[in-house]
Short mmCIF file of C-alpha atoms in Angstrom, two decimals:
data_model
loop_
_atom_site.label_atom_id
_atom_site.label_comp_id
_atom_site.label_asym_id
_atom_site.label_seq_id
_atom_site.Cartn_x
_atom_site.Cartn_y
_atom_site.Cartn_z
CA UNK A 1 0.00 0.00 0.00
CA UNK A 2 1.46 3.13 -1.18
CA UNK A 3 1.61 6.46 1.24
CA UNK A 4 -0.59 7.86 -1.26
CA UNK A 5 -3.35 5.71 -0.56
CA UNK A 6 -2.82 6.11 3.36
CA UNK A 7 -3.05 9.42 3.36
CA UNK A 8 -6.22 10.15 1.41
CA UNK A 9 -8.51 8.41 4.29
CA UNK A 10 -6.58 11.00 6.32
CA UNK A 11 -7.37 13.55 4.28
CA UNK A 12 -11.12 12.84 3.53
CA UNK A 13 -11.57 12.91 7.27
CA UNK A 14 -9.68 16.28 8.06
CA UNK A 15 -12.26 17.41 5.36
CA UNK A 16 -15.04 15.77 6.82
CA UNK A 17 -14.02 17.56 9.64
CA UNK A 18 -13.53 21.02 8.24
CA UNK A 19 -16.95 20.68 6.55
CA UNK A 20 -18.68 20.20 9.67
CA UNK A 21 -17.14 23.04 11.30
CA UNK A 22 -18.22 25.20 8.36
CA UNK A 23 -21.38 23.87 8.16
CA UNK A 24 -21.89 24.68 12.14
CA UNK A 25 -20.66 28.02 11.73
CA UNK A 26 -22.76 28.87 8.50
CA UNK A 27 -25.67 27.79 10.92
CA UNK A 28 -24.21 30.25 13.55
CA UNK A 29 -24.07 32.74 11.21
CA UNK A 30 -27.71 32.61 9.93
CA UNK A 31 -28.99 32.46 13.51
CA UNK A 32 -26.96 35.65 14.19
CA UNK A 33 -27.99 37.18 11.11
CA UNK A 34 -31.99 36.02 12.04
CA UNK A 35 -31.09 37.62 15.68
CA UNK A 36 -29.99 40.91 14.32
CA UNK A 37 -32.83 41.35 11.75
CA UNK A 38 -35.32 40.67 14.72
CA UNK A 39 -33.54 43.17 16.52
CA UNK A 40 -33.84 45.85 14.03
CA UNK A 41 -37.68 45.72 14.04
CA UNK A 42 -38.30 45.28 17.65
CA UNK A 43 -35.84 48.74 17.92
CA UNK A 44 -37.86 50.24 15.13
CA UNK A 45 -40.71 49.07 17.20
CA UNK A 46 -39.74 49.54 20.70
CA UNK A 47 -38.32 53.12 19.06
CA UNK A 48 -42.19 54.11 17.85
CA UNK A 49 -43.54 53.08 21.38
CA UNK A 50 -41.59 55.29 23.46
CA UNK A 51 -41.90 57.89 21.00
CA UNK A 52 -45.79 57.71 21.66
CA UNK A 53 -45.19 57.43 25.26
CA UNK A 54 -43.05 60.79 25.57
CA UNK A 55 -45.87 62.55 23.14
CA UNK A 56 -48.42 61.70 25.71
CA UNK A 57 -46.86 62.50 28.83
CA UNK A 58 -45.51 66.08 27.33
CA UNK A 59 -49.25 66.42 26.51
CA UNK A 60 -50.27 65.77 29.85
CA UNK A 61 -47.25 68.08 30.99
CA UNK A 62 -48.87 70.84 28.66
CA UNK A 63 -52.19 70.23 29.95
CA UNK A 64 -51.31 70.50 33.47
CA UNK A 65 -49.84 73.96 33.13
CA UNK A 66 -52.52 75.25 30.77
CA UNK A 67 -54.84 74.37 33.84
CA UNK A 68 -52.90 75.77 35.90
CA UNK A 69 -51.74 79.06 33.92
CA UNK A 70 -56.18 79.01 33.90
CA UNK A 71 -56.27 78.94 37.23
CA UNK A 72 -53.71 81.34 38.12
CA UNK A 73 -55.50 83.78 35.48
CA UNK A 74 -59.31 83.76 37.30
CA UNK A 75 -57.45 84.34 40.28
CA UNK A 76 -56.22 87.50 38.88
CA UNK A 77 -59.36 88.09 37.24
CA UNK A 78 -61.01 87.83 40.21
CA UNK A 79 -58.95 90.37 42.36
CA UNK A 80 -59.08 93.21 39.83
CA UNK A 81 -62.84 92.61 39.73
CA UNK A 82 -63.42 93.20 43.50
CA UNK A 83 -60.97 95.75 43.59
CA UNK A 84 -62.95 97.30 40.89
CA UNK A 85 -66.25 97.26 42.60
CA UNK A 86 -64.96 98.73 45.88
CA UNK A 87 -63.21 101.50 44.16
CA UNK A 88 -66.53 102.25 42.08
CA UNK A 89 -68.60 102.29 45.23
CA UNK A 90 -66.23 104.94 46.51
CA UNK A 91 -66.55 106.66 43.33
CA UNK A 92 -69.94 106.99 43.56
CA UNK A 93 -69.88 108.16 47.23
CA UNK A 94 -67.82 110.39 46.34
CA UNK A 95 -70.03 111.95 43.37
CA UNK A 96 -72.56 112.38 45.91
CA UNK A 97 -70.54 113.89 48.50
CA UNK A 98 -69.31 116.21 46.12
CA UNK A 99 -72.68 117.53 45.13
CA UNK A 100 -74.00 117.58 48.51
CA UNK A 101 -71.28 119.39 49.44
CA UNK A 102 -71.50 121.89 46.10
CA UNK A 103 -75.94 122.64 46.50
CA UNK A 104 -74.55 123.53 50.09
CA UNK A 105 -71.74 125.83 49.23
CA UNK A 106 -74.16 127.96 46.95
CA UNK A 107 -76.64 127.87 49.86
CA UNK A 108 -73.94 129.37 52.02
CA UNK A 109 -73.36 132.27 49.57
CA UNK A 110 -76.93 132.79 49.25
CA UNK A 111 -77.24 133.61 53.21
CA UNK A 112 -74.61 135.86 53.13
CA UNK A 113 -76.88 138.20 51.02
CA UNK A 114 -79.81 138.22 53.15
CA UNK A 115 -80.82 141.73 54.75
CA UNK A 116 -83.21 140.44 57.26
CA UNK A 117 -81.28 139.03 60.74
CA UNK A 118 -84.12 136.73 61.61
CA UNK A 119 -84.30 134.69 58.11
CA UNK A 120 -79.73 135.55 58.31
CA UNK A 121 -80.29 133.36 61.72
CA UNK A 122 -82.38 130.76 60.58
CA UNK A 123 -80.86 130.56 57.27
CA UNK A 124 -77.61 130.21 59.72
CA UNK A 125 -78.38 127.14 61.47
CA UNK A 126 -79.68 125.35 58.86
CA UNK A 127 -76.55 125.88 57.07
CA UNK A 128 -74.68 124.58 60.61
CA UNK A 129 -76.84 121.32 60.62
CA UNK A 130 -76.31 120.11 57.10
CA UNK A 131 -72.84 121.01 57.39
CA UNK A 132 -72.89 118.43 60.85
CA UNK A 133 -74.80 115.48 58.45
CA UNK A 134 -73.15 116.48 54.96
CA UNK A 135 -71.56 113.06 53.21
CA UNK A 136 -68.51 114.84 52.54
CA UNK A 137 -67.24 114.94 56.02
CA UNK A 138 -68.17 111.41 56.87
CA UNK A 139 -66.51 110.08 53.44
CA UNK A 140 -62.93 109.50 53.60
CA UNK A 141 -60.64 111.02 51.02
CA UNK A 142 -58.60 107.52 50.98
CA UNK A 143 -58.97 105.14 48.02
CA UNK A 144 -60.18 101.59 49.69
CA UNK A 145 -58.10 99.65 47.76
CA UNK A 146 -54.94 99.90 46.54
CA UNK A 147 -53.86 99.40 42.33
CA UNK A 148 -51.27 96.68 43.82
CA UNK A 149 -51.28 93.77 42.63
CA UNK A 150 -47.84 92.75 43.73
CA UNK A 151 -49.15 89.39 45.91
CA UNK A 152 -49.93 87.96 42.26
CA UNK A 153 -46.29 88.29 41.02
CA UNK A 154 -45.45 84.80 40.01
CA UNK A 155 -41.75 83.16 39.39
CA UNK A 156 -41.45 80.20 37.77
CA UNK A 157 -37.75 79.91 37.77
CA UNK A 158 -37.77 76.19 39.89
CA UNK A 159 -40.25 74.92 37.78
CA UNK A 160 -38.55 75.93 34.56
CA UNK A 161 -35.07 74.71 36.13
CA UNK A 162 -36.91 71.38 36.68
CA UNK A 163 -38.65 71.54 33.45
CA UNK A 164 -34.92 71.71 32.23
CA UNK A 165 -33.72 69.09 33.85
CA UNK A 166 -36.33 66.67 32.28
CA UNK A 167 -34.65 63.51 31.43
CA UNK A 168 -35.33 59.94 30.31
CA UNK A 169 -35.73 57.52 32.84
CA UNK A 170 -32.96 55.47 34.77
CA UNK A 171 -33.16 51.90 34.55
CA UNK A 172 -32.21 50.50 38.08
CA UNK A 173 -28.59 48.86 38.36
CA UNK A 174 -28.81 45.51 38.95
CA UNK A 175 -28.79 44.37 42.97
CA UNK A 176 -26.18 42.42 44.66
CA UNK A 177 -26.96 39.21 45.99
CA UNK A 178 -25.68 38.79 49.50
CA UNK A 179 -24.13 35.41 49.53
CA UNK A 180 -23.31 35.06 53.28
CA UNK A 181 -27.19 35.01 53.68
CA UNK A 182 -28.05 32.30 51.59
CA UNK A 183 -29.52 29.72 53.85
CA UNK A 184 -31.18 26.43 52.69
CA UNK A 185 -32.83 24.77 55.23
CA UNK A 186 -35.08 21.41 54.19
CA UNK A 187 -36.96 22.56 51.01
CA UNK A 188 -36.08 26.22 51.91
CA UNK A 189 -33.81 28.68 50.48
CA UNK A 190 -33.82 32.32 51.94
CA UNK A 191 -31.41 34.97 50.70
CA UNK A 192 -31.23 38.75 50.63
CA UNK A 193 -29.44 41.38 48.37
CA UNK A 194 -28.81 45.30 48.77
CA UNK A 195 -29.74 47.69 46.42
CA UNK A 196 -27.78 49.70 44.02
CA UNK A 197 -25.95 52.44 45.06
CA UNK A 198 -26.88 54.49 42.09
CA UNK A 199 -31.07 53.42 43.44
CA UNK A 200 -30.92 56.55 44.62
CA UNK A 201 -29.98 58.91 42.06
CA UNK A 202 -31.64 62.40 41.95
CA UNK A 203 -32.63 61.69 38.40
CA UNK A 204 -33.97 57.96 39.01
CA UNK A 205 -37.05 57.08 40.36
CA UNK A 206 -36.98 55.37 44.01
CA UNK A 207 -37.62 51.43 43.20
CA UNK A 208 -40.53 49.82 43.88
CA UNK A 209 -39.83 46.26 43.97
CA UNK A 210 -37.84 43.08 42.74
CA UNK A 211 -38.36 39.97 40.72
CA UNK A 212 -36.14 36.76 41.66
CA UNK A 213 -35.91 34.04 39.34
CA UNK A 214 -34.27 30.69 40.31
CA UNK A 215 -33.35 27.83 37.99
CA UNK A 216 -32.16 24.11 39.16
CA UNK A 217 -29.18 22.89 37.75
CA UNK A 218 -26.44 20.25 38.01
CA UNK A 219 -23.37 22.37 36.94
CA UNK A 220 -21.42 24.65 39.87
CA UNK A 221 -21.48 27.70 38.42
CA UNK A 222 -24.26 29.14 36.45
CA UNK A 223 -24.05 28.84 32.32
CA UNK A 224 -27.08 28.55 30.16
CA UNK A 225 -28.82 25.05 30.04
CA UNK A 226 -28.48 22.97 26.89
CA UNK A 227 -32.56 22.39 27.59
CA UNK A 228 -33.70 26.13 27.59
CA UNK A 229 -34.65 25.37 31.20
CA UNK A 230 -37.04 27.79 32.16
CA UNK A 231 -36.30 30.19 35.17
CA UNK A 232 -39.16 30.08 37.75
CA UNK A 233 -40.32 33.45 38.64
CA UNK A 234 -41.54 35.54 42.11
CA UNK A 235 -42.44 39.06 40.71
CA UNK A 236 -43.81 42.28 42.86
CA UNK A 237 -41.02 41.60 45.99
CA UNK A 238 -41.31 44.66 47.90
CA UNK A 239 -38.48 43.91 50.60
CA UNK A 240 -35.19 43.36 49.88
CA UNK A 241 -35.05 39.49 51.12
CA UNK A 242 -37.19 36.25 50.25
CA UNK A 243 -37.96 32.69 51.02
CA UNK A 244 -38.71 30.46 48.64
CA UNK A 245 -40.31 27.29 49.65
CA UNK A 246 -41.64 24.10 48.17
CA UNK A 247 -38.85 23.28 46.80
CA UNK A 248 -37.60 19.81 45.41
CA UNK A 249 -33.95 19.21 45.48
CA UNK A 250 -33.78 16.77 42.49
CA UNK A 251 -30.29 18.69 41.35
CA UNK A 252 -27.32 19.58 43.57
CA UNK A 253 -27.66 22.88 42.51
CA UNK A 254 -30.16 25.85 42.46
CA UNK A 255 -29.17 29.11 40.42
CA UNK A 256 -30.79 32.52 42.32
CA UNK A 257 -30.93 35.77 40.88
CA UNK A 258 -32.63 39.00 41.35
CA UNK A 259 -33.79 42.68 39.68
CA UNK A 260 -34.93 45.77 40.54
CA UNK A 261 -37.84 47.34 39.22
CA UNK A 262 -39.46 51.32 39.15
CA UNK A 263 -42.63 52.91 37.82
CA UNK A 264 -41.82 52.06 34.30
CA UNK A 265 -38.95 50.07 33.62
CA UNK A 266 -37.05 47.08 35.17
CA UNK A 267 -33.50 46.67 35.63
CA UNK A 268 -31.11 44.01 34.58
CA UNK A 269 -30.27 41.05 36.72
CA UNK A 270 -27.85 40.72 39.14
CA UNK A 271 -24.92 38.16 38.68
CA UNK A 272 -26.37 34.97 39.11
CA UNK A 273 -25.78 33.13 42.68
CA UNK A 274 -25.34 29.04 42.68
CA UNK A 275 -26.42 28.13 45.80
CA UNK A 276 -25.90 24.25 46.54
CA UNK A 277 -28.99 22.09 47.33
CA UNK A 278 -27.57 18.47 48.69
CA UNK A 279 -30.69 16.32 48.81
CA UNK A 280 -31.98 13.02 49.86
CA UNK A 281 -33.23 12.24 46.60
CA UNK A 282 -34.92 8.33 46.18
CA UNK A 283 -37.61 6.81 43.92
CA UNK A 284 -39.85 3.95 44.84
CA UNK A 285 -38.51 0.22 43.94
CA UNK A 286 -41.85 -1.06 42.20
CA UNK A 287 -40.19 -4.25 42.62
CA UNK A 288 -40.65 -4.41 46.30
CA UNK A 289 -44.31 -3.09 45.71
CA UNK A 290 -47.66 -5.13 46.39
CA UNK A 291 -49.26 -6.42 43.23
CA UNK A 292 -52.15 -3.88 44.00
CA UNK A 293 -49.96 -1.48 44.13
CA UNK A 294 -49.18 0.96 41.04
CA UNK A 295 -45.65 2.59 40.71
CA UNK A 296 -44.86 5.41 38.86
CA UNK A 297 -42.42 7.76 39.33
CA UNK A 298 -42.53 8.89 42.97
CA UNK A 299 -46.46 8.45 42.82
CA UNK A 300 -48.08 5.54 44.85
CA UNK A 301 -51.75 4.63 44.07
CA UNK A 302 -54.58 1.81 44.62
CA UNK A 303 -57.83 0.68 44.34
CA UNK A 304 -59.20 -0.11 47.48
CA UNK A 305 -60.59 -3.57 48.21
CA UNK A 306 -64.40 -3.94 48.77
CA UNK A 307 -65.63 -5.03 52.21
CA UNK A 308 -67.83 -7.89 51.52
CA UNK A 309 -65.47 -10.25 50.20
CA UNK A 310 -62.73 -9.46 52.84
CA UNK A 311 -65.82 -10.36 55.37
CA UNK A 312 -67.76 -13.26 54.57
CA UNK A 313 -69.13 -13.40 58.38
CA UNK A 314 -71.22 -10.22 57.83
CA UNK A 315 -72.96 -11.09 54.48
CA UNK A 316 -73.87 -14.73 56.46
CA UNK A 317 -75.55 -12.31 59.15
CA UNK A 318 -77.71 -10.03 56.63
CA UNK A 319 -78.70 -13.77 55.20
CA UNK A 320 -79.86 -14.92 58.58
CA UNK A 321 -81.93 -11.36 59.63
CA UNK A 322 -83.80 -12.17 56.54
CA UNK A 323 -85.80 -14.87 58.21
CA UNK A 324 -86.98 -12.49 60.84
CA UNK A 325 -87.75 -9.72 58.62
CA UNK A 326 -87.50 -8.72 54.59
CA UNK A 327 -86.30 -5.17 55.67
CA UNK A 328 -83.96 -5.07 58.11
CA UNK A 329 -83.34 -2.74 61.27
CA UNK A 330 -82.49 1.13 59.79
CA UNK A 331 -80.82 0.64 63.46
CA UNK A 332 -78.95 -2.47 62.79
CA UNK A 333 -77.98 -1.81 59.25
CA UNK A 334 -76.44 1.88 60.34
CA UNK A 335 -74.13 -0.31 63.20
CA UNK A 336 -73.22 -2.78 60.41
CA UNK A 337 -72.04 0.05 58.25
CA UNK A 338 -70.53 1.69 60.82
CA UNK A 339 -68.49 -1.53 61.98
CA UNK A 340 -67.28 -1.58 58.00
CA UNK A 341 -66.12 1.60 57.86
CA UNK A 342 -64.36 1.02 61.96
CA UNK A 343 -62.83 -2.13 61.04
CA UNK A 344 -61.94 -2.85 57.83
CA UNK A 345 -58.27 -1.37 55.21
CA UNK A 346 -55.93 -2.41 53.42
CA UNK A 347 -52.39 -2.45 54.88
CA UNK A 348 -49.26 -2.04 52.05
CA UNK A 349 -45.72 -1.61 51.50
CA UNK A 350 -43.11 -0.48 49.09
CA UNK A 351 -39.08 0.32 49.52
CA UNK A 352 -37.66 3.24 48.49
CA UNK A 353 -34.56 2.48 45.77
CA UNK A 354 -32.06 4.27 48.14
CA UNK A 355 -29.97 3.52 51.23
CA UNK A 356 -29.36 6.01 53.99
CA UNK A 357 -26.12 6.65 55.05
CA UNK A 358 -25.24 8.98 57.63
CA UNK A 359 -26.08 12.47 57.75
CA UNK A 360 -29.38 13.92 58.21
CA UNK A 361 -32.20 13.84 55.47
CA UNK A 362 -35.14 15.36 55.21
CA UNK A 363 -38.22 14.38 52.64
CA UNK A 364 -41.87 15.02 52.21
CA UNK A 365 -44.89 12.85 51.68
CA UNK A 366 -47.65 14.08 50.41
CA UNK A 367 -51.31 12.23 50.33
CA UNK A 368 -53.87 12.44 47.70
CA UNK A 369 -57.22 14.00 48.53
CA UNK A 370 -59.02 10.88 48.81
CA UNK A 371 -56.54 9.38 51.49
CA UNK A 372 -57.71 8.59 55.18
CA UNK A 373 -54.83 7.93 57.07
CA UNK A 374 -50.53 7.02 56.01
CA UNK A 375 -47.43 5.67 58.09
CA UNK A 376 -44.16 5.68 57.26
CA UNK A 377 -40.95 4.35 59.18
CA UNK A 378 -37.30 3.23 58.59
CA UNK A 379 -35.23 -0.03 59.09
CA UNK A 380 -32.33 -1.08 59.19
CA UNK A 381 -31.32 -3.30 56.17
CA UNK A 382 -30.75 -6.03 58.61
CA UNK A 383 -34.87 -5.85 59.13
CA UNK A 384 -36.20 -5.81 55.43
CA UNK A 385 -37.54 -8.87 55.60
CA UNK A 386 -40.00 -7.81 58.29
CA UNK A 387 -40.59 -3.98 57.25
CA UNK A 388 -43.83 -2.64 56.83
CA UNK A 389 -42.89 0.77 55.88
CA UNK A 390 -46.53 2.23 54.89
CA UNK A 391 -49.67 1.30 56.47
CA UNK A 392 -53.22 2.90 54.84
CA UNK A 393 -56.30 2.29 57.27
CA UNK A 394 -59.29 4.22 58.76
#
């Protein structure tokens, strides 16, 4: 065989090779290229909705000072209008006064012409008591009101330095998960985080609360599941710690991670936490299991046995009453029903598929509506052949 024809195989498979990497990277490619396209529309998009959004809320900026400017103007309208009618009043007094005071100047003169002392006299002190009553002398010669209207002087220069500093909103930083607080405790895990130091920034809004997603996984140290696995969410967290519970610890791993959210926008997330999540994890060992028994998964169910063929001695007794009497004792039949119910269950058992060694472990078991009453208990392997680990009865 000639080194020719050894090295073609070679060769064929470094192709084979090379033509799989290209072919993985031309894939690559188009996904990146599908990514970016998809990305240019939802910014066109995401562009024309916060476009609309700022359009509305500068109209509802304008609105709000064109009621105000509104108000502010009847309130000026107002004052000039009663200053107006008290100055008019005073005006008018004053017209009156003035011709009062005029009929009784020319009255005056006329008495100084008069010959005769006793019309001079009376003429006289007529004169005296209009002068006493006359409007003039009880009107004051001060205008009521003043043509001030210095206490409606406005200056806008805060608002207009705040209308200046109008900005877009900040998106909250991301929190930071406190790690020394991480506690996981049965099928618990409680951690906190502090907020960002930038939370609060005079041009931010204060935030009003946190989502924290957590994802189970196998791997130390987050990365992004080959599965897609879904994060499981807690949204609205208005304190800056939670509890989770519930949990199943079927990995050795749980991922945290937490963001902050404010009126309108929510942050990014903080740098995911791995928190560990060492469990006692078993199945059942349907091999162990009664025949009436179905396995599946960690799920235990049966069909419970009925009464009269587990108790021949009762149906001999309803045969016998039926000599006495073709309907029998409402009385006696409620105590017969009632001893079935007392009396009779079914009494199972199935192994779990794991041994326990050392340590302490904590599981749950959780009944199905329709059960009435469960056991469970440990042995030692030493006592398997006499274990009756779960017991079902009234």
């Amino acid at each position: 065989m000639t080194l020719k024809a050894l090295g073609k195989p070679l060769f064929c498979e470094a192709l084979r090779r090379i033509i799989s990497t290209l072919a993985n990277k031309n894939e690559e490619l188009q996904n990146f290229l599908g990514t970016v396209d998809r990305t240019i529309i939802g910014l066109q998009d995401e562009s024309c909705k916060v476009t609309s959004e700022l359009e509305l809320e500068m109209e509802k900026l304008s609105s709000a000072l064109e009621e105000k400017g509104v108000e502010l103007r009847e309130a000026i309208v107002e004052e000039t209008q009663r200053k107006k009618l008290e100055l008019q009043k005073q005006l008018s007094d004053g017209k009156f006064a003035l011709l009062s005071c005029e009929e009784l100047l020319e009255f005056a003169n006329q008495t100084l012409s008069i010959s005769n002392e006793e019309e001079f006299l009376k003429a006289a002190k007529e004169i005296k008591e209009r002068v006493t009553m006359a409007p003039a002398f009880r009107l004051t010669t001060r205008p009521a009101v003043s043509e001030s209207m210095a206490k409606y002087s406005v200056d806008f220069s805060m608002e207009r330095s705040a209308l200046q500093r109008l900005h877009f909103l900040l998106v909250p930083k991301a929190p930071e998960i406190d790690i020394s607080s991480c506690i996981v405790c049965d099928n618990i895990i409680s951690f906190t985080w502090q907020p960002s130091n930038d939370a609060a920034c005079a041009t931010s809004r204060p935030t009003e609360c946190y989502d924290v997603e957590y994802q189970k996984t196998d791997v130390n140290g987050w990365q992004k599941p080959a599965g897609e696995t879904p994060w499981e969410k807690i949204c609205d967290i208005t304190d800056t710690k939670v509890t989770i519970s519930g949990l199943k610890f079927d990995t050795c791993f749980t991922v945290v991670r937490v963001r902050a959210k404010n009126k309108m926008a929510a942050g990014e997330f903080s740098e995911p936490v791995t928190i560990e999540t060492r469990a006692y994890n078993f199945s059942f060992d349907a091999t162990t299991a009664h025949v009436d028994l179905k396995v599946q998964g960690d799920t235990v169910t049966w069909e419970p046995q009925g009464v009269k063929s587990h108790d021949p001695r009762l149906k001999g007794k309803e045969n016998k009453s039926s000599s006495r009497s073709a309907t029998p004792s409402p009385n006696k039949t409620a105590a017969i029903r009632a001893g079935r119910d007392r009396f009779s269950g079914e009494s199972y058992t199935v192994l779990g598929d794991q041994d326990m060694i050392g340590g302490c472990h904590y599981w749950e078991v959780r009944p199905l509506a329709d059960w009435k009453s469960l056991t469970q208990s440990l042995t030692s392997r030493l006592y398997l052949p006499s274990l009756f680990g779960t017991v079902v009865s009234p």
